[in-house]
């Protein structure tokens, strides 16, 4: 069953990346830009076919995908510096020449850099936008179609003992009162209750005094007398975990699937985007903690950052969890939520305004549009496209940092994995 979850994650990743690259390819070809390749995977080519000047194919390693758009970089100004102090071509000039090689004679107008800023924005935002749509679809299916588990007023389990064991001298209060799984709690003390939140609040308000509890059992109303006891329980707040003494009766709720209105999906999508952005802001600190856990062997927190291997492990945990109450539909819903979270991460991460990410190209196109507008207002000549090739050294630095981050997370996910259960 673990393998099934991992397989789902791999397929979800390939579909997400494949559609992301289509988000770049379709508008680029629509605007007449030359797109030479569209591939799923990396490494040796397993299959390919050329259609309308674009080679579509599948490669051996299912670790992502790419689309090759010709002429991403402009040729640069005539007075640019092309050599470094050693007499070798600068990294920027090498990048310009590589970009120019993709354009054959007579195809100069099909270069990406010749697009106006608005069309550049459409092409480069097309990829992340598809991931946002996929995240929305996943949430829509889960929240409005499958539904999410919600604790109900029906008793799911009744603990036999205070300490959670099955044999003891003193039974838990609910068991001692005769409460059974399947009882529907209608009233606790002086409060009518309709959901689990109301039950928890009523138990806390009743304290440890004997309390009349009305339940519906087999269609008939029954009154029980429950006397809660104070028990130590862990509580978590912004300050961390602590142990508190609370009234305890020894019951847990049965869960029922609840579907949400489509309008709730928008709010859930916004909350997911906000949480993802906050996680990216905490990324440096999270990487430091992950690296430290490899040295100190500390257990990684369940809400810490994970790499693609860790996400695959979580998918495996979902499909292999040993719980009769955790049915197939619930597992599928959680897998879809995981896929939606993956797409939201791709959306937010790709908007970081650094090359070679899509956000870097979006920033360049935005700057180009502002610079051209300012030149028109001042009556000056069109300054032309932004020479993003000058940022090639920065692009290499970002790529190296990304590779290092990926390597760290892969090692951590294998050596000290995060587990949900």
Short mmCIF file of C-alpha atoms in Angstrom, two decimals:
data_model
loop_
_atom_site.label_atom_id
_atom_site.label_comp_id
_atom_site.label_asym_id
_atom_site.label_seq_id
_atom_site.Cartn_x
_atom_site.Cartn_y
_atom_site.Cartn_z
CA UNK A 1 0.00 0.00 0.00
CA UNK A 2 2.93 2.33 0.63
CA UNK A 3 4.03 1.87 -2.98
CA UNK A 4 0.56 2.90 -4.16
CA UNK A 5 0.85 6.26 -2.40
CA UNK A 6 4.33 6.87 -3.78
CA UNK A 7 3.12 5.97 -7.29
CA UNK A 8 0.23 8.43 -6.92
CA UNK A 9 2.66 11.17 -5.91
CA UNK A 10 4.97 10.49 -8.86
CA UNK A 11 2.05 10.60 -11.31
CA UNK A 12 0.69 13.76 -9.66
CA UNK A 13 4.11 15.41 -9.92
CA UNK A 14 4.52 14.51 -13.60
CA UNK A 15 1.01 15.72 -14.43
CA UNK A 16 1.58 18.96 -12.51
CA UNK A 17 4.93 19.67 -14.16
CA UNK A 18 3.65 18.61 -17.58
CA UNK A 19 0.67 20.96 -17.40
CA UNK A 20 2.92 23.70 -16.00
CA UNK A 21 5.14 23.47 -19.07
CA UNK A 22 2.07 23.44 -21.32
CA UNK A 23 1.15 26.72 -19.66
CA UNK A 24 4.34 28.16 -21.16
CA UNK A 25 4.21 26.29 -24.48
CA UNK A 26 0.65 27.10 -25.59
CA UNK A 27 0.83 30.91 -25.36
CA UNK A 28 4.40 30.95 -26.71
CA UNK A 29 3.36 29.09 -29.87
CA UNK A 30 0.22 31.21 -30.04
CA UNK A 31 2.39 34.33 -30.19
CA UNK A 32 4.61 32.83 -32.89
CA UNK A 33 7.61 32.04 -30.68
CA UNK A 34 9.75 29.08 -31.67
CA UNK A 35 9.40 26.21 -29.18
CA UNK A 36 11.85 23.46 -30.07
CA UNK A 37 11.18 20.89 -27.31
CA UNK A 38 8.58 19.78 -24.77
CA UNK A 39 9.66 16.85 -22.61
CA UNK A 40 8.42 15.05 -19.51
CA UNK A 41 11.34 13.76 -17.45
CA UNK A 42 15.10 14.14 -17.76
CA UNK A 43 17.97 12.04 -19.05
CA UNK A 44 17.95 9.72 -22.09
CA UNK A 45 14.97 10.04 -24.42
CA UNK A 46 12.58 7.08 -24.37
CA UNK A 47 10.19 8.38 -27.00
CA UNK A 48 9.73 11.55 -29.01
CA UNK A 49 7.79 12.89 -31.96
CA UNK A 50 8.07 16.17 -33.84
CA UNK A 51 4.83 18.05 -34.51
CA UNK A 52 4.69 21.52 -36.11
CA UNK A 53 8.34 22.21 -35.36
CA UNK A 54 8.22 21.09 -31.71
CA UNK A 55 9.66 17.81 -30.45
CA UNK A 56 7.39 16.22 -27.86
CA UNK A 57 8.75 13.35 -25.81
CA UNK A 58 9.33 11.37 -22.63
CA UNK A 59 12.68 10.89 -20.94
CA UNK A 60 13.93 8.18 -18.61
CA UNK A 61 13.98 9.93 -15.22
CA UNK A 62 10.49 11.02 -14.06
CA UNK A 63 11.79 13.96 -12.04
CA UNK A 64 10.07 16.85 -13.78
CA UNK A 65 9.99 18.25 -17.29
CA UNK A 66 10.91 21.22 -19.44
CA UNK A 67 9.96 23.27 -22.48
CA UNK A 68 12.66 24.88 -24.61
CA UNK A 69 11.61 28.33 -25.81
CA UNK A 70 14.03 29.79 -28.35
CA UNK A 71 15.64 33.20 -28.01
CA UNK A 72 14.98 33.86 -24.35
CA UNK A 73 17.85 36.38 -24.15
CA UNK A 74 18.31 39.52 -26.31
CA UNK A 75 21.66 40.02 -28.11
CA UNK A 76 22.67 42.89 -25.83
CA UNK A 77 23.87 46.43 -26.54
CA UNK A 78 26.73 46.98 -29.02
CA UNK A 79 28.91 48.56 -26.32
CA UNK A 80 28.51 45.64 -23.90
CA UNK A 81 31.50 43.93 -22.32
CA UNK A 82 31.92 40.49 -23.88
CA UNK A 83 35.17 39.30 -22.27
CA UNK A 84 36.43 39.10 -18.72
CA UNK A 85 39.89 40.01 -17.47
CA UNK A 86 41.27 36.66 -18.58
CA UNK A 87 40.19 37.25 -22.15
CA UNK A 88 37.39 34.71 -21.98
CA UNK A 89 33.75 35.27 -22.78
CA UNK A 90 31.71 36.44 -19.83
CA UNK A 91 28.97 34.16 -18.53
CA UNK A 92 26.41 36.65 -19.82
CA UNK A 93 27.90 36.61 -23.34
CA UNK A 94 28.04 32.82 -23.39
CA UNK A 95 24.36 32.77 -22.44
CA UNK A 96 23.54 35.25 -25.22
CA UNK A 97 25.36 33.14 -27.82
CA UNK A 98 23.64 29.94 -26.65
CA UNK A 99 20.29 31.69 -26.91
CA UNK A 100 21.08 33.00 -30.41
CA UNK A 101 22.05 29.52 -31.65
CA UNK A 102 18.47 28.36 -31.16
CA UNK A 103 17.27 30.81 -33.83
CA UNK A 104 18.01 29.80 -37.42
CA UNK A 105 18.47 32.40 -40.18
CA UNK A 106 15.08 33.77 -41.15
CA UNK A 107 13.55 32.97 -37.76
CA UNK A 108 14.74 36.10 -35.98
CA UNK A 109 11.18 37.36 -35.44
CA UNK A 110 10.29 34.12 -33.62
CA UNK A 111 12.64 34.81 -30.69
CA UNK A 112 11.01 35.16 -27.28
CA UNK A 113 12.86 38.36 -26.47
CA UNK A 114 11.13 40.13 -29.39
CA UNK A 115 7.71 39.80 -27.72
CA UNK A 116 6.26 42.90 -26.12
CA UNK A 117 6.31 42.91 -22.29
CA UNK A 118 2.61 42.01 -21.99
CA UNK A 119 3.04 38.85 -24.06
CA UNK A 120 6.18 37.92 -22.16
CA UNK A 121 4.17 38.14 -18.95
CA UNK A 122 1.47 35.88 -20.40
CA UNK A 123 4.00 33.24 -21.49
CA UNK A 124 5.95 33.20 -18.23
CA UNK A 125 2.91 33.40 -15.94
CA UNK A 126 1.15 30.64 -17.88
CA UNK A 127 3.13 27.91 -16.10
CA UNK A 128 2.53 28.97 -12.48
CA UNK A 129 -1.08 29.83 -13.30
CA UNK A 130 -1.80 26.23 -14.34
CA UNK A 131 -0.49 25.04 -10.96
CA UNK A 132 -2.82 27.49 -9.22
CA UNK A 133 -5.73 26.09 -11.23
CA UNK A 134 -4.74 22.50 -10.36
CA UNK A 135 -4.57 23.42 -6.67
CA UNK A 136 -8.06 24.94 -7.00
CA UNK A 137 -9.41 21.81 -8.72
CA UNK A 138 -8.00 19.54 -6.01
CA UNK A 139 -9.63 21.63 -3.29
CA UNK A 140 -12.90 21.78 -5.22
CA UNK A 141 -13.06 17.99 -5.58
CA UNK A 142 -12.21 17.35 -1.93
CA UNK A 143 -14.25 20.08 -0.25
CA UNK A 144 -17.32 20.05 -2.52
CA UNK A 145 -17.27 16.49 -3.89
CA UNK A 146 -15.71 14.08 -1.41
CA UNK A 147 -16.18 16.16 1.70
CA UNK A 148 -13.95 16.43 4.74
CA UNK A 149 -14.32 14.55 8.04
CA UNK A 150 -16.02 16.54 10.79
CA UNK A 151 -16.48 15.38 14.40
CA UNK A 152 -20.18 14.83 15.08
CA UNK A 153 -22.33 14.59 18.18
CA UNK A 154 -22.34 10.80 17.83
CA UNK A 155 -20.04 8.88 20.17
CA UNK A 156 -17.36 7.03 18.22
CA UNK A 157 -15.43 5.29 20.98
CA UNK A 158 -15.79 4.95 24.74
CA UNK A 159 -12.58 4.43 26.70
CA UNK A 160 -12.68 1.60 29.21
CA UNK A 161 -10.09 3.12 31.53
CA UNK A 162 -8.68 6.53 32.37
CA UNK A 163 -5.20 5.59 31.18
CA UNK A 164 -6.38 4.21 27.84
CA UNK A 165 -5.87 0.54 28.75
CA UNK A 166 -8.58 -2.12 28.55
CA UNK A 167 -8.22 -3.57 32.05
CA UNK A 168 -8.40 -1.41 35.16
CA UNK A 169 -10.00 -1.14 38.57
CA UNK A 170 -11.71 2.18 37.93
CA UNK A 171 -13.46 2.60 34.57
CA UNK A 172 -13.56 5.90 32.72
CA UNK A 173 -16.57 8.10 33.62
CA UNK A 174 -18.49 7.60 30.36
CA UNK A 175 -18.03 3.83 30.49
CA UNK A 176 -19.09 3.76 34.14
CA UNK A 177 -22.25 5.70 33.23
CA UNK A 178 -23.14 3.17 30.53
CA UNK A 179 -22.45 5.30 27.47
CA UNK A 180 -21.94 3.31 24.27
CA UNK A 181 -20.49 3.91 20.80
CA UNK A 182 -23.28 5.09 18.51
CA UNK A 183 -25.07 7.12 21.19
CA UNK A 184 -26.07 10.55 19.88
CA UNK A 185 -25.54 13.16 22.59
CA UNK A 186 -28.41 15.66 22.62
CA UNK A 187 -27.98 17.43 25.94
CA UNK A 188 -25.14 17.68 28.44
CA UNK A 189 -26.18 19.16 31.76
CA UNK A 190 -28.09 22.35 31.06
CA UNK A 191 -26.87 22.71 27.49
CA UNK A 192 -28.40 21.40 24.29
CA UNK A 193 -25.57 20.27 22.02
CA UNK A 194 -25.55 19.74 18.27
CA UNK A 195 -21.88 19.13 17.48
CA UNK A 196 -18.66 17.95 19.08
CA UNK A 197 -17.46 21.47 19.80
CA UNK A 198 -20.57 22.07 21.87
CA UNK A 199 -20.06 18.79 23.73
CA UNK A 200 -16.47 19.68 24.65
CA UNK A 201 -17.59 23.09 25.88
CA UNK A 202 -20.41 21.55 27.95
CA UNK A 203 -18.08 19.00 29.57
CA UNK A 204 -15.69 21.78 30.56
CA UNK A 205 -18.55 23.85 32.00
CA UNK A 206 -19.96 20.93 34.02
CA UNK A 207 -16.66 20.27 35.75
CA UNK A 208 -16.51 17.21 38.02
CA UNK A 209 -20.06 17.36 39.38
CA UNK A 210 -22.53 14.57 38.49
CA UNK A 211 -24.20 15.65 35.25
CA UNK A 212 -27.35 14.45 33.49
CA UNK A 213 -26.64 13.57 29.86
CA UNK A 214 -29.41 12.82 27.39
CA UNK A 215 -28.48 10.54 24.49
CA UNK A 216 -30.42 9.05 21.61
CA UNK A 217 -29.88 5.29 21.47
CA UNK A 218 -31.62 3.09 18.90
CA UNK A 219 -34.17 5.83 18.32
CA UNK A 220 -35.02 6.23 22.01
CA UNK A 221 -33.95 8.99 24.40
CA UNK A 222 -31.94 7.79 27.40
CA UNK A 223 -30.60 9.78 30.33
CA UNK A 224 -27.25 8.92 31.88
CA UNK A 225 -25.41 10.38 34.84
CA UNK A 226 -21.78 11.15 34.07
CA UNK A 227 -19.25 12.41 36.61
CA UNK A 228 -16.12 13.73 34.94
CA UNK A 229 -12.71 13.51 36.59
CA UNK A 230 -9.76 15.86 36.29
CA UNK A 231 -7.06 14.38 34.09
CA UNK A 232 -3.80 15.69 32.72
CA UNK A 233 -3.88 16.42 29.02
CA UNK A 234 -1.42 18.04 26.63
CA UNK A 235 -2.42 21.44 25.25
CA UNK A 236 -0.71 23.31 22.43
CA UNK A 237 -0.79 27.05 21.87
CA UNK A 238 1.49 29.71 20.40
CA UNK A 239 3.81 29.31 23.37
CA UNK A 240 4.27 25.60 22.71
CA UNK A 241 3.06 22.45 24.49
CA UNK A 242 2.00 22.28 28.12
CA UNK A 243 0.16 19.90 30.44
CA UNK A 244 -3.19 21.03 31.86
CA UNK A 245 -5.83 19.41 34.07
CA UNK A 246 -9.25 19.24 32.45
CA UNK A 247 -12.56 17.44 33.04
CA UNK A 248 -12.35 14.07 31.29
CA UNK A 249 -15.07 11.51 30.56
CA UNK A 250 -13.38 9.16 28.08
CA UNK A 251 -15.25 9.54 24.80
CA UNK A 252 -14.25 10.49 21.27
CA UNK A 253 -16.52 11.47 18.39
CA UNK A 254 -17.60 9.61 15.31
CA UNK A 255 -16.73 11.51 12.14
CA UNK A 256 -19.12 12.32 9.33
CA UNK A 257 -18.21 13.58 5.89
CA UNK A 258 -19.25 17.18 5.28
CA UNK A 259 -19.35 18.85 1.88
CA UNK A 260 -18.66 22.57 1.63
CA UNK A 261 -20.17 25.21 -0.62
CA UNK A 262 -18.08 26.18 -3.68
CA UNK A 263 -17.61 29.65 -2.20
CA UNK A 264 -15.62 28.08 0.66
CA UNK A 265 -13.01 26.84 -1.82
CA UNK A 266 -11.82 30.37 -2.55
CA UNK A 267 -11.13 31.00 1.12
CA UNK A 268 -9.38 27.64 1.46
CA UNK A 269 -7.25 28.41 -1.59
CA UNK A 270 -6.25 31.77 -0.13
CA UNK A 271 -5.38 30.17 3.20
CA UNK A 272 -3.30 27.54 1.40
CA UNK A 273 -1.45 30.20 -0.59
CA UNK A 274 -0.79 32.23 2.57
CA UNK A 275 0.52 29.19 4.45
CA UNK A 276 2.78 28.26 1.52
CA UNK A 277 4.18 31.79 1.29
CA UNK A 278 4.84 31.81 5.03
CA UNK A 279 6.63 28.46 4.71
CA UNK A 280 8.87 29.91 1.98
CA UNK A 281 9.70 32.89 4.19
CA UNK A 282 10.75 30.43 6.91
CA UNK A 283 12.69 28.32 4.41
CA UNK A 284 16.22 29.40 5.48
CA UNK A 285 15.46 28.67 9.13
CA UNK A 286 13.80 25.41 8.17
CA UNK A 287 16.83 24.29 6.17
CA UNK A 288 19.08 25.13 9.12
CA UNK A 289 16.90 23.05 11.46
CA UNK A 290 16.85 20.19 8.95
CA UNK A 291 20.63 20.21 8.65
CA UNK A 292 20.97 20.31 12.43
CA UNK A 293 18.64 17.32 12.79
CA UNK A 294 21.02 15.27 10.65
CA UNK A 295 23.83 15.97 13.11
CA UNK A 296 21.92 15.81 16.40
CA UNK A 297 19.47 13.07 15.32
CA UNK A 298 16.57 15.17 16.61
CA UNK A 299 13.13 14.16 15.40
CA UNK A 300 11.93 16.46 12.63
CA UNK A 301 8.59 18.18 13.30
CA UNK A 302 5.58 16.96 11.34
CA UNK A 303 4.98 20.51 10.07
CA UNK A 304 8.60 21.05 9.03
CA UNK A 305 9.82 21.38 5.46
CA UNK A 306 10.28 18.24 3.37
CA UNK A 307 11.61 17.53 -0.10
CA UNK A 308 9.99 15.51 -2.84
CA UNK A 309 11.16 12.27 -1.20
CA UNK A 310 9.49 13.34 2.03
CA UNK A 311 6.27 14.20 0.20
CA UNK A 312 6.35 10.74 -1.41
CA UNK A 313 6.82 9.25 2.06
CA UNK A 314 3.78 11.14 3.34
CA UNK A 315 1.76 9.82 0.40
CA UNK A 316 2.92 6.32 1.34
CA UNK A 317 1.87 6.91 4.96
CA UNK A 318 -1.60 7.93 3.79
CA UNK A 319 -2.18 4.76 1.78
CA UNK A 320 -0.58 2.38 4.30
CA UNK A 321 -2.03 3.74 7.57
CA UNK A 322 -3.56 0.87 9.55
CA UNK A 323 -6.94 2.23 10.59
CA UNK A 324 -10.36 0.78 9.89
CA UNK A 325 -11.95 4.22 10.30
CA UNK A 326 -9.61 5.67 7.67
CA UNK A 327 -11.49 4.48 4.59
CA UNK A 328 -10.42 4.55 0.96
CA UNK A 329 -12.36 7.71 0.13
CA UNK A 330 -10.73 9.58 3.01
CA UNK A 331 -7.29 8.42 1.88
CA UNK A 332 -8.00 9.51 -1.70
CA UNK A 333 -9.16 12.89 -0.45
CA UNK A 334 -5.97 13.36 1.56
CA UNK A 335 -3.88 12.37 -1.46
CA UNK A 336 -5.70 15.00 -3.53
CA UNK A 337 -5.06 17.59 -0.82
CA UNK A 338 -1.38 16.62 -0.90
CA UNK A 339 -1.35 17.03 -4.69
CA UNK A 340 -3.07 20.40 -4.32
CA UNK A 341 -0.49 21.50 -1.77
CA UNK A 342 2.28 20.41 -4.15
CA UNK A 343 0.79 22.54 -6.93
CA UNK A 344 0.40 25.52 -4.63
CA UNK A 345 4.08 25.17 -3.71
CA UNK A 346 5.01 25.12 -7.41
CA UNK A 347 2.87 28.22 -7.96
CA UNK A 348 4.31 30.27 -5.09
CA UNK A 349 7.90 29.07 -5.46
CA UNK A 350 8.00 29.88 -9.18
CA UNK A 351 6.88 33.44 -8.48
CA UNK A 352 10.05 34.22 -6.51
CA UNK A 353 11.57 37.10 -8.57
CA UNK A 354 14.90 35.42 -9.22
CA UNK A 355 16.22 33.91 -12.43
CA UNK A 356 16.05 31.19 -13.66
CA UNK A 357 12.62 30.88 -12.00
CA UNK A 358 9.53 32.10 -13.83
CA UNK A 359 9.31 34.92 -11.31
CA UNK A 360 12.68 36.24 -12.49
CA UNK A 361 11.42 36.46 -16.07
CA UNK A 362 8.19 38.06 -14.86
CA UNK A 363 10.20 40.66 -12.96
CA UNK A 364 12.30 41.34 -16.07
CA UNK A 365 9.22 41.78 -18.28
CA UNK A 366 7.59 44.05 -15.69
CA UNK A 367 10.73 46.20 -15.46
CA UNK A 368 10.89 46.36 -19.27
CA UNK A 369 7.27 47.55 -19.47
CA UNK A 370 7.84 50.25 -16.84
CA UNK A 371 11.07 51.40 -18.47
CA UNK A 372 9.46 51.69 -21.90
CA UNK A 373 6.46 53.56 -20.50
CA UNK A 374 8.73 55.99 -18.67
CA UNK A 375 10.76 56.57 -21.85
CA UNK A 376 7.58 57.37 -23.82
CA UNK A 377 6.41 59.85 -21.20
CA UNK A 378 9.76 61.61 -21.30
CA UNK A 379 9.84 61.61 -25.09
CA UNK A 380 12.92 59.43 -25.24
CA UNK A 381 13.70 56.57 -27.67
CA UNK A 382 12.49 53.06 -26.86
CA UNK A 383 15.20 51.53 -24.61
CA UNK A 384 14.44 48.07 -26.03
CA UNK A 385 14.29 44.77 -24.16
CA UNK A 386 15.94 44.31 -20.77
CA UNK A 387 19.30 42.53 -21.03
CA UNK A 388 18.50 39.73 -18.57
CA UNK A 389 21.66 37.92 -19.69
CA UNK A 390 23.60 40.22 -17.34
CA UNK A 391 21.98 38.33 -14.47
CA UNK A 392 23.39 34.98 -15.62
CA UNK A 393 25.90 34.75 -12.72
CA UNK A 394 23.02 35.28 -10.30
CA UNK A 395 21.01 32.60 -12.12
CA UNK A 396 23.85 30.14 -11.66
CA UNK A 397 24.02 31.01 -7.97
CA UNK A 398 20.28 30.45 -7.54
CA UNK A 399 20.54 27.13 -9.40
CA UNK A 400 23.42 25.96 -7.19
CA UNK A 401 21.50 26.97 -4.05
CA UNK A 402 18.43 25.08 -5.28
CA UNK A 403 20.50 21.96 -6.00
CA UNK A 404 22.10 22.15 -2.54
CA UNK A 405 18.69 22.58 -0.91
CA UNK A 406 17.29 19.62 -2.83
CA UNK A 407 20.26 17.43 -1.88
CA UNK A 408 19.93 18.35 1.81
CA UNK A 409 16.21 17.57 1.88
CA UNK A 410 16.65 14.28 0.00
CA UNK A 411 19.29 13.13 2.49
CA UNK A 412 17.18 14.25 5.45
CA UNK A 413 14.05 12.59 4.06
CA UNK A 414 15.92 9.28 3.83
CA UNK A 415 17.96 9.47 7.04
CA UNK A 416 15.48 11.23 9.34
CA UNK A 417 12.09 11.13 7.60
CA UNK A 418 8.96 12.99 8.66
CA UNK A 419 6.04 10.66 9.38
CA UNK A 420 2.37 11.49 9.79
CA UNK A 421 1.51 8.41 11.86
#
